[in-house]
Tab-separated table of N, CA and C and ligand atoms in Angstrom:
chain	number	residue	atom	x	y	z
P	1	MET	N	15.075	13.669	-16.956
P	1	MET	CA	14.869	12.262	-16.601
P	1	MET	C	13.823	11.659	-17.531
P	2	LYS	N	14.156	10.504	-18.092
P	2	LYS	CA	13.263	9.897	-19.100
P	2	LYS	C	12.680	8.564	-18.647
P	3	SER	N	13.432	7.839	-17.856
P	3	SER	CA	12.949	6.486	-17.541
P	3	SER	C	13.289	6.077	-16.110
P	4	VAL	N	12.425	5.240	-15.572
P	4	VAL	CA	12.628	4.793	-14.191
P	4	VAL	C	12.292	3.310	-14.083
P	5	LEU	N	13.058	2.623	-13.250
P	5	LEU	CA	12.807	1.201	-12.978
P	5	LEU	C	12.205	1.067	-11.587
P	6	ILE	N	11.051	0.406	-11.528
P	6	ILE	CA	10.415	0.097	-10.243
P	6	ILE	C	10.800	-1.340	-9.909
P	7	LEU	N	11.616	-1.494	-8.891
P	7	LEU	CA	12.189	-2.806	-8.591
P	7	LEU	C	11.707	-3.286	-7.216
P	8	ASN	N	11.045	-4.427	-7.229
P	8	ASN	CA	10.505	-4.991	-5.989
P	8	ASN	C	11.130	-6.341	-5.673
P	9	GLY	N	11.425	-6.527	-4.402
P	9	GLY	CA	12.104	-7.730	-3.962
P	9	GLY	C	11.171	-8.798	-3.389
P	10	PRO	N	11.720	-9.648	-2.533
P	10	PRO	CA	11.028	-10.855	-2.103
P	10	PRO	C	9.696	-10.607	-1.405
P	11	ASN	N	8.770	-11.465	-1.740
P	11	ASN	CA	7.424	-11.517	-1.150
P	11	ASN	C	6.503	-10.386	-1.595
P	12	LEU	N	7.028	-9.442	-2.349
P	12	LEU	CA	6.170	-8.332	-2.772
P	12	LEU	C	5.231	-8.748	-3.905
P	13	ASN	N	5.518	-9.902	-4.516
P	13	ASN	CA	4.560	-10.485	-5.475
P	13	ASN	C	3.268	-10.928	-4.776
P	14	LEU	N	3.315	-11.025	-3.452
P	14	LEU	CA	2.142	-11.482	-2.696
P	14	LEU	C	1.276	-10.328	-2.198
P	15	LEU	N	1.639	-9.119	-2.591
P	15	LEU	CA	0.851	-7.954	-2.133
P	15	LEU	C	-0.617	-8.147	-2.470
P	16	GLY	N	-1.457	-7.678	-1.571
P	16	GLY	CA	-2.901	-7.842	-1.750
P	16	GLY	C	-3.438	-8.894	-0.804
P	17	THR	N	-2.652	-9.989	-0.691
P	17	THR	CA	-3.082	-11.058	0.228
P	17	THR	C	-2.122	-11.181	1.404
P	18	ARG	N	-0.918	-10.637	1.266
P	18	ARG	CA	0.095	-10.759	2.314
P	18	ARG	C	-0.155	-9.705	3.402
P	19	GLN	N	-0.453	-10.136	4.596
P	19	GLN	CA	-0.648	-9.229	5.731
P	19	GLN	C	-1.230	-7.879	5.297
P	20	PRO	N	-2.456	-7.873	4.769
P	20	PRO	CA	-3.015	-6.609	4.266
P	20	PRO	C	-3.101	-5.510	5.316
P	21	GLU	N	-3.162	-5.919	6.600
P	21	GLU	CA	-3.207	-4.905	7.665
P	21	GLU	C	-1.882	-4.155	7.764
P	22	VAL	N	-0.810	-4.754	7.246
P	22	VAL	CA	0.511	-4.106	7.266
P	22	VAL	C	0.819	-3.478	5.904
P	23	TYR	N	0.526	-4.240	4.841
P	23	TYR	CA	0.989	-3.831	3.508
P	23	TYR	C	-0.109	-3.318	2.583
P	24	GLY	N	-1.359	-3.320	3.061
P	24	GLY	CA	-2.452	-2.792	2.257
P	24	GLY	C	-3.080	-3.858	1.374
P	25	SER	N	-4.118	-3.461	0.661
P	25	SER	CA	-4.901	-4.434	-0.109
P	25	SER	C	-4.598	-4.389	-1.607
P	26	GLN	N	-3.764	-3.455	-2.037
P	26	GLN	CA	-3.439	-3.391	-3.468
P	26	GLN	C	-2.489	-4.526	-3.846
P	27	THR	N	-2.740	-5.111	-5.009
P	27	THR	CA	-1.813	-6.118	-5.535
P	27	THR	C	-0.600	-5.415	-6.138
P	28	LEU	N	0.437	-6.204	-6.398
P	28	LEU	CA	1.628	-5.610	-7.023
P	28	LEU	C	1.274	-5.053	-8.409
P	29	ALA	N	0.415	-5.759	-9.134
P	29	ALA	CA	0.017	-5.281	-10.470
P	29	ALA	C	-0.654	-3.909	-10.360
P	30	MET	N	-1.460	-3.721	-9.330
P	30	MET	CA	-2.123	-2.422	-9.138
P	30	MET	C	-1.097	-1.331	-8.809
P	31	VAL	N	-0.159	-1.680	-7.949
P	31	VAL	CA	0.885	-0.702	-7.575
P	31	VAL	C	1.697	-0.332	-8.823
P	32	GLU	N	2.055	-1.346	-9.605
P	32	GLU	CA	2.846	-1.088	-10.809
P	32	GLU	C	2.059	-0.240	-11.820
P	33	ASP	N	0.765	-0.524	-11.956
P	33	ASP	CA	-0.068	0.269	-12.878
P	33	ASP	C	-0.115	1.727	-12.457
P	34	SER	N	-0.260	1.948	-11.143
P	34	SER	CA	-0.324	3.354	-10.727
P	34	SER	C	1.028	4.037	-10.917
P	35	CYS	N	2.118	3.289	-10.784
P	35	CYS	CA	3.448	3.872	-11.067
P	35	CYS	C	3.551	4.244	-12.548
P	36	ARG	N	3.062	3.342	-13.422
P	36	ARG	CA	3.116	3.621	-14.867
P	36	ARG	C	2.311	4.875	-15.191
P	37	GLN	N	1.096	4.926	-14.636
P	37	GLN	CA	0.231	6.091	-14.901
P	37	GLN	C	0.870	7.378	-14.395
P	38	HIS	N	1.389	7.316	-13.184
P	38	HIS	CA	2.002	8.499	-12.574
P	38	HIS	C	3.214	8.948	-13.390
P	39	GLY	N	4.032	7.969	-13.787
P	39	GLY	CA	5.218	8.297	-14.569
P	39	GLY	C	4.860	8.862	-15.932
P	40	GLU	N	3.865	8.237	-16.564
P	40	GLU	CA	3.486	8.693	-17.911
P	40	GLU	C	2.994	10.134	-17.895
P	41	GLN	N	2.310	10.512	-16.819
P	41	GLN	CA	1.863	11.907	-16.702
P	41	GLN	C	3.043	12.877	-16.720
P	42	ALA	N	4.192	12.383	-16.269
P	42	ALA	CA	5.394	13.228	-16.251
P	42	ALA	C	6.277	12.939	-17.465
P	43	GLY	N	5.751	12.166	-18.416
P	43	GLY	CA	6.503	11.866	-19.639
P	43	GLY	C	7.583	10.824	-19.439
P	44	LEU	N	7.422	10.018	-18.403
P	44	LEU	CA	8.449	9.014	-18.099
P	44	LEU	C	8.089	7.647	-18.655
P	45	GLU	N	9.121	6.916	-19.031
P	45	GLU	CA	8.935	5.496	-19.342
P	45	GLU	C	9.167	4.735	-18.029
P	46	VAL	N	8.203	3.915	-17.660
P	46	VAL	CA	8.296	3.196	-16.377
P	46	VAL	C	8.377	1.696	-16.647
P	47	ALA	N	9.459	1.077	-16.175
P	47	ALA	CA	9.596	-0.380	-16.274
P	47	ALA	C	9.464	-0.965	-14.868
P	48	CYS	N	8.859	-2.135	-14.789
P	48	CYS	CA	8.632	-2.757	-13.480
P	48	CYS	C	9.189	-4.172	-13.474
P	49	TYR	N	9.784	-4.533	-12.351
P	49	TYR	CA	10.351	-5.877	-12.222
P	49	TYR	C	10.267	-6.298	-10.764
P	50	GLN	N	9.934	-7.574	-10.565
P	50	GLN	CA	9.927	-8.126	-9.198
P	50	GLN	C	10.637	-9.459	-9.206
P	51	SER	N	11.413	-9.709	-8.164
P	51	SER	CA	12.034	-11.024	-8.025
P	51	SER	C	12.147	-11.388	-6.550
P	52	ASN	N	12.072	-12.692	-6.302
P	52	ASN	CA	12.284	-13.193	-4.944
P	52	ASN	C	13.745	-13.568	-4.713
P	53	HIS	N	14.597	-13.324	-5.724
P	53	HIS	CA	15.976	-13.811	-5.683
P	53	HIS	C	16.964	-12.643	-5.672
P	54	GLU	N	17.842	-12.670	-4.714
P	54	GLU	CA	18.800	-11.570	-4.550
P	54	GLU	C	19.648	-11.369	-5.807
P	55	GLY	N	20.115	-12.479	-6.396
P	55	GLY	CA	20.957	-12.375	-7.592
P	55	GLY	C	20.234	-11.724	-8.760
P	56	ASP	N	18.954	-12.028	-8.914
P	56	ASP	CA	18.153	-11.402	-9.979
P	56	ASP	C	18.069	-9.895	-9.772
P	57	LEU	N	17.880	-9.523	-8.510
P	57	LEU	CA	17.777	-8.091	-8.202
P	57	LEU	C	19.108	-7.397	-8.488
P	58	LEU	N	20.201	-8.084	-8.157
P	58	LEU	CA	21.537	-7.545	-8.458
P	58	LEU	C	21.701	-7.350	-9.960
P	59	ASP	N	21.286	-8.361	-10.733
P	59	ASP	CA	21.413	-8.270	-12.193
P	59	ASP	C	20.602	-7.097	-12.738
P	60	GLN	N	19.420	-6.905	-12.191
P	60	GLN	CA	18.574	-5.788	-12.652
P	60	GLN	C	19.225	-4.443	-12.334
P	61	ILE	N	19.821	-4.341	-11.162
P	61	ILE	CA	20.487	-3.077	-10.794
P	61	ILE	C	21.693	-2.844	-11.716
P	62	HIS	N	22.463	-3.882	-11.972
P	62	HIS	CA	23.611	-3.739	-12.878
P	62	HIS	C	23.149	-3.290	-14.264
P	63	ALA	N	22.071	-3.936	-14.749
P	63	ALA	CA	21.582	-3.635	-16.106
P	63	ALA	C	20.957	-2.241	-16.191
P	64	ALA	N	20.645	-1.667	-15.048
P	64	ALA	CA	20.001	-0.339	-15.040
P	64	ALA	C	20.978	0.772	-15.422
P	65	LYS	N	22.277	0.507	-15.265
P	65	LYS	CA	23.274	1.548	-15.566
P	65	LYS	C	23.210	1.917	-17.042
P	66	GLY	N	23.017	3.171	-17.324
P	66	GLY	CA	22.946	3.645	-18.698
P	66	GLY	C	21.602	3.405	-19.356
P	67	LYS	N	20.700	2.701	-18.679
P	67	LYS	CA	19.402	2.369	-19.268
P	67	LYS	C	18.278	3.168	-18.597
P	68	TYR	N	18.371	3.306	-17.291
P	68	TYR	CA	17.346	4.051	-16.543
P	68	TYR	C	17.995	5.237	-15.839
P	69	ASP	N	17.188	6.277	-15.662
P	69	ASP	CA	17.696	7.474	-14.983
P	69	ASP	C	17.467	7.405	-13.477
P	70	GLY	N	16.711	6.403	-13.053
P	70	GLY	CA	16.467	6.266	-11.626
P	70	GLY	C	15.871	4.916	-11.313
P	71	ILE	N	16.025	4.531	-10.064
P	71	ILE	CA	15.442	3.268	-9.585
P	71	ILE	C	14.621	3.567	-8.333
P	72	VAL	N	13.425	3.007	-8.299
P	72	VAL	CA	12.621	2.993	-7.074
P	72	VAL	C	12.710	1.565	-6.559
P	73	LEU	N	13.304	1.401	-5.384
P	73	LEU	CA	13.611	0.053	-4.907
P	73	LEU	C	12.939	-0.260	-3.574
P	74	ASN	N	12.089	-1.271	-3.606
P	74	ASN	CA	11.631	-1.882	-2.360
P	74	ASN	C	12.265	-3.264	-2.319
P	75	ALA	N	13.329	-3.383	-1.576
P	75	ALA	CA	14.084	-4.640	-1.535
P	75	ALA	C	13.506	-5.627	-0.525
P	76	GLY	N	12.340	-5.310	0.046
P	76	GLY	CA	11.727	-6.221	1.007
P	76	GLY	C	12.713	-6.546	2.123
P	77	ALA	N	12.730	-7.802	2.545
P	77	ALA	CA	13.582	-8.193	3.676
P	77	ALA	C	15.074	-8.088	3.353
P	78	TYR	N	15.448	-8.091	2.061
P	78	TYR	CA	16.868	-7.920	1.717
P	78	TYR	C	17.387	-6.547	2.140
P	79	THR	N	16.465	-5.610	2.328
P	79	THR	CA	16.839	-4.288	2.836
P	79	THR	C	17.715	-4.399	4.079
P	80	HIS	N	17.336	-5.351	4.931
P	80	HIS	CA	17.931	-5.438	6.251
P	80	HIS	C	19.137	-6.368	6.303
P	81	SER	N	19.490	-6.952	5.160
P	81	SER	CA	20.572	-7.954	5.200
P	81	SER	C	21.572	-7.848	4.061
P	82	SER	N	21.183	-7.192	2.955
P	82	SER	CA	21.988	-7.371	1.743
P	82	SER	C	23.029	-6.271	1.519
P	83	ILE	N	24.248	-6.591	1.902
P	83	ILE	CA	25.373	-5.705	1.585
P	83	ILE	C	25.600	-5.731	0.074
P	84	ALA	N	25.279	-6.869	-0.554
P	84	ALA	CA	25.469	-6.987	-2.012
P	84	ALA	C	24.576	-6.006	-2.766
P	85	LEU	N	23.335	-5.860	-2.342
P	85	LEU	CA	22.451	-4.892	-3.022
P	85	LEU	C	22.946	-3.467	-2.785
P	86	MET	N	23.379	-3.182	-1.567
P	86	MET	CA	23.935	-1.857	-1.272
P	86	MET	C	25.131	-1.570	-2.189
P	87	ASP	N	26.031	-2.532	-2.294
P	87	ASP	CA	27.220	-2.351	-3.141
P	87	ASP	C	26.837	-2.145	-4.600
P	88	ALA	N	25.803	-2.859	-5.048
P	88	ALA	CA	25.359	-2.715	-6.450
P	88	ALA	C	24.865	-1.294	-6.704
P	89	ILE	N	24.121	-0.751	-5.767
P	89	ILE	CA	23.599	0.616	-5.953
P	89	ILE	C	24.759	1.611	-5.987
P	90	TYR	N	25.721	1.427	-5.072
P	90	TYR	CA	26.911	2.285	-5.107
P	90	TYR	C	27.626	2.153	-6.458
P	91	SER	N	27.701	0.928	-6.966
P	91	SER	CA	28.512	0.657	-8.155
P	91	SER	C	27.934	1.267	-9.418
P	92	VAL	N	26.625	1.191	-9.582
P	92	VAL	CA	26.050	1.619	-10.867
P	92	VAL	C	25.789	3.122	-10.917
P	93	GLU	N	25.746	3.745	-9.747
P	93	GLU	CA	25.529	5.198	-9.678
P	93	GLU	C	24.258	5.641	-10.385
P	94	VAL	N	23.221	4.811	-10.315
P	94	VAL	CA	21.902	5.228	-10.795
P	94	VAL	C	21.135	5.721	-9.562
P	95	PRO	N	20.691	6.994	-9.574
P	95	PRO	CA	19.995	7.511	-8.388
P	95	PRO	C	18.850	6.584	-7.976
P	96	THR	N	18.858	6.202	-6.706
P	96	THR	CA	17.904	5.195	-6.220
P	96	THR	C	17.172	5.724	-4.991
P	97	VAL	N	15.859	5.555	-5.020
P	97	VAL	CA	15.052	5.909	-3.847
P	97	VAL	C	14.526	4.623	-3.239
P	98	GLU	N	14.760	4.476	-1.958
P	98	GLU	CA	14.307	3.298	-1.210
P	98	GLU	C	12.858	3.519	-0.755
P	99	VAL	N	12.041	2.505	-0.960
P	99	VAL	CA	10.625	2.605	-0.572
P	99	VAL	C	10.235	1.402	0.278
P	100	HIS	N	9.406	1.662	1.264
P	100	HIS	CA	8.735	0.584	2.005
P	100	HIS	C	7.288	0.984	2.211
P	101	LEU	N	6.427	0.012	2.044
P	101	LEU	CA	5.005	0.275	2.272
P	101	LEU	C	4.745	0.601	3.743
P	102	SER	N	5.367	-0.188	4.609
P	102	SER	CA	5.155	-0.003	6.045
P	102	SER	C	6.216	0.946	6.609
P	103	ASN	N	5.943	1.441	7.800
P	103	ASN	CA	6.939	2.278	8.483
P	103	ASN	C	7.899	1.350	9.220
P	104	ILE	N	9.018	1.033	8.575
P	104	ILE	CA	9.940	0.027	9.122
P	104	ILE	C	10.503	0.463	10.483
P	105	HIS	N	10.504	1.755	10.748
P	105	HIS	CA	11.070	2.248	12.019
P	105	HIS	C	10.110	2.068	13.193
P	106	ALA	N	8.862	1.813	12.871
P	106	ALA	CA	7.868	1.593	13.929
P	106	ALA	C	7.633	0.105	14.159
P	107	ARG	N	8.449	-0.725	13.525
P	107	ARG	CA	8.256	-2.175	13.606
P	107	ARG	C	9.421	-2.824	14.389
P	108	GLU	N	9.624	-4.117	14.187
P	108	GLU	CA	10.668	-4.840	14.931
P	108	GLU	C	12.028	-4.170	14.706
P	109	THR	N	12.892	-4.274	15.720
P	109	THR	CA	14.184	-3.575	15.619
P	109	THR	C	15.017	-4.074	14.434
P	110	PHE	N	14.866	-5.364	14.053
P	110	PHE	CA	15.685	-5.838	12.925
P	110	PHE	C	15.307	-5.146	11.621
P	111	ARG	N	14.124	-4.497	11.599
P	111	ARG	CA	13.736	-3.766	10.379
P	111	ARG	C	14.238	-2.319	10.386
P	112	HIS	N	14.827	-1.894	11.492
P	112	HIS	CA	15.271	-0.496	11.572
P	112	HIS	C	16.560	-0.263	10.790
P	113	THR	N	17.308	-1.340	10.577
P	113	THR	CA	18.559	-1.214	9.810
P	113	THR	C	18.280	-1.393	8.331
P	114	SER	N	18.777	-0.443	7.538
P	114	SER	CA	18.660	-0.573	6.082
P	114	SER	C	20.020	-0.390	5.437
P	115	TYR	N	20.514	-1.448	4.803
P	115	TYR	CA	21.750	-1.313	4.017
P	115	TYR	C	21.494	-0.492	2.769
P	116	ILE	N	20.270	-0.624	2.218
P	116	ILE	CA	19.923	0.124	1.007
P	116	ILE	C	20.026	1.629	1.273
P	117	GLY	N	19.584	2.004	2.471
P	117	GLY	CA	19.540	3.434	2.811
P	117	GLY	C	20.894	4.121	2.768
P	118	ARG	N	21.961	3.368	2.947
P	118	ARG	CA	23.299	3.981	2.903
P	118	ARG	C	23.648	4.431	1.488
P	119	ALA	N	23.131	3.703	0.502
P	119	ALA	CA	23.497	3.985	-0.886
P	119	ALA	C	22.416	4.781	-1.627
P	120	ALA	N	21.218	4.817	-1.049
P	120	ALA	CA	20.092	5.483	-1.737
P	120	ALA	C	20.138	6.995	-1.540
P	121	LEU	N	19.427	7.693	-2.418
P	121	LEU	CA	19.273	9.146	-2.232
P	121	LEU	C	18.521	9.413	-0.942
P	122	GLY	N	17.509	8.590	-0.690
P	122	GLY	CA	16.705	8.758	0.506
P	122	GLY	C	15.724	7.618	0.626
P	123	GLN	N	14.972	7.673	1.703
P	123	GLN	CA	14.054	6.571	2.020
P	123	GLN	C	12.650	7.125	2.262
P	124	ILE	N	11.656	6.435	1.682
P	124	ILE	CA	10.254	6.784	1.925
P	124	ILE	C	9.597	5.543	2.505
P	125	CYS	N	9.006	5.665	3.671
P	125	CYS	CA	8.349	4.490	4.254
P	125	CYS	C	7.137	4.900	5.064
P	126	GLY	N	6.167	3.996	5.101
P	126	GLY	CA	5.008	4.212	5.958
P	126	GLY	C	3.803	4.802	5.266
P	127	PHE	N	3.897	5.070	3.979
P	127	PHE	CA	2.788	5.690	3.252
P	127	PHE	C	2.086	4.721	2.307
P	128	GLY	N	2.331	3.433	2.494
P	128	GLY	CA	1.703	2.442	1.632
P	128	GLY	C	2.139	2.611	0.190
P	129	ALA	N	1.255	2.221	-0.724
P	129	ALA	CA	1.598	2.242	-2.154
P	129	ALA	C	1.869	3.656	-2.660
P	130	PHE	N	1.313	4.661	-1.976
P	130	PHE	CA	1.562	6.051	-2.367
P	130	PHE	C	3.058	6.389	-2.317
P	131	GLY	N	3.789	5.659	-1.471
P	131	GLY	CA	5.225	5.898	-1.350
P	131	GLY	C	5.967	5.723	-2.670
P	132	TYR	N	5.490	4.802	-3.510
P	132	TYR	CA	6.152	4.595	-4.812
P	132	TYR	C	6.009	5.847	-5.690
P	133	LEU	N	4.821	6.473	-5.616
P	133	LEU	CA	4.602	7.680	-6.425
P	133	LEU	C	5.448	8.830	-5.868
P	134	MET	N	5.543	8.889	-4.551
P	134	MET	CA	6.406	9.901	-3.930
P	134	MET	C	7.856	9.708	-4.371
P	135	ALA	N	8.256	8.441	-4.475
P	135	ALA	CA	9.642	8.147	-4.873
P	135	ALA	C	9.903	8.577	-6.317
P	136	ILE	N	8.924	8.365	-7.192
P	136	ILE	CA	9.074	8.822	-8.582
P	136	ILE	C	9.228	10.335	-8.594
P	137	ASP	N	8.388	11.021	-7.823
P	137	ASP	CA	8.478	12.492	-7.748
P	137	ASP	C	9.830	12.927	-7.181
P	138	ALA	N	10.324	12.186	-6.203
P	138	ALA	CA	11.632	12.536	-5.618
P	138	ALA	C	12.733	12.417	-6.671
P	139	LEU	N	12.652	11.389	-7.519
P	139	LEU	CA	13.655	11.235	-8.586
P	139	LEU	C	13.533	12.368	-9.604
P	140	LEU	N	12.291	12.726	-9.943
P	140	LEU	CA	12.083	13.838	-10.890
P	140	LEU	C	12.691	15.121	-10.324
P	141	GLN	N	12.423	15.353	-9.057
P	141	GLN	CA	12.946	16.552	-8.394
P	141	GLN	C	14.474	16.531	-8.344
P	142	HIS	N	15.018	15.374	-8.055
P	142	HIS	CA	16.478	15.214	-7.992
P	142	HIS	C	17.113	15.585	-9.331
P	143	HIS	N	16.535	15.063	-10.422
P	143	HIS	CA	17.099	15.354	-11.744
P	143	HIS	C	16.886	16.812	-12.120
P	144	ALA	N	15.700	17.357	-11.794
P	144	ALA	CA	15.409	18.760	-12.131
P	144	ALA	C	16.391	19.683	-11.414
P	145	SER	N	16.690	19.386	-10.162
P	145	SER	CA	17.592	20.279	-9.415
P	145	SER	C	19.023	20.156	-9.944
P	146	ARG	N	19.385	19.006	-10.463
P	146	ARG	CA	20.739	18.858	-11.035
P	146	ARG	C	20.849	19.582	-12.367
P	147	GLU	N	19.734	19.633	-13.125
P	147	GLU	CA	19.767	20.337	-14.417
P	147	GLU	C	19.909	21.835	-14.221
P	148	VAL	N	19.288	22.357	-13.141
P	148	VAL	CA	19.329	23.806	-12.876
P	148	VAL	C	20.728	24.209	-12.429
P	149	SER	N	21.348	23.405	-11.546
P	149	SER	CA	22.634	23.813	-10.962
P	149	SER	C	23.803	23.573	-11.919
W	1	DQA	C1	8.839	-3.950	3.373
W	1	DQA	C2	9.361	-3.953	4.807
W	1	DQA	C3	10.334	-5.093	5.029
W	1	DQA	O1	10.786	-5.093	6.366
W	1	DQA	C4	9.665	-6.422	4.751
W	1	DQA	O2	10.583	-7.479	4.897
W	1	DQA	C5	9.011	-6.450	3.416
W	1	DQA	C6	8.234	-5.284	2.994
W	1	DQA	C7	7.755	-2.870	3.162
W	1	DQA	O3	7.477	-2.559	2.009
W	1	DQA	O4	7.178	-2.367	4.135
W	1	DQA	O5	9.026	-7.457	2.717
W	1	DQA	O6	9.915	-3.658	2.488
């Protein structure tokens, strides 16, 4: 595995000031920097992108095919509504790990459903910004186990 895309959806540009009691005090730039540092330690190229627009996120997922070996996706509220994002992940076949800062299963029932989770390798939630680093490690492990078998 050589490269990974860290893709963040709506309202995640507001990290740091947005409900810090739920999402923590780190800004998105800080989260992205720690992803870059973590990835670089493993020899990975890390690209980061955030959009508040579903279509932009779809375009990024489409463009990831053949360009990135994995996607770390926090689709924000689109997680719970977007069949289009789910279909995009199925379509491009780029291994994707779903991340949420908060534990969506301990929150309102409408957050318990994830369309992303159907298409993703797995889901990491509830560990704050550390979850993004866990997701990078999960992708590394996924690729390493495929190379061995
Ligand atoms: C979130 C959880 C979602 O339910 C919410 O809409 C977000 C952030 C998280 O990272 O915990 O925007 O994806």
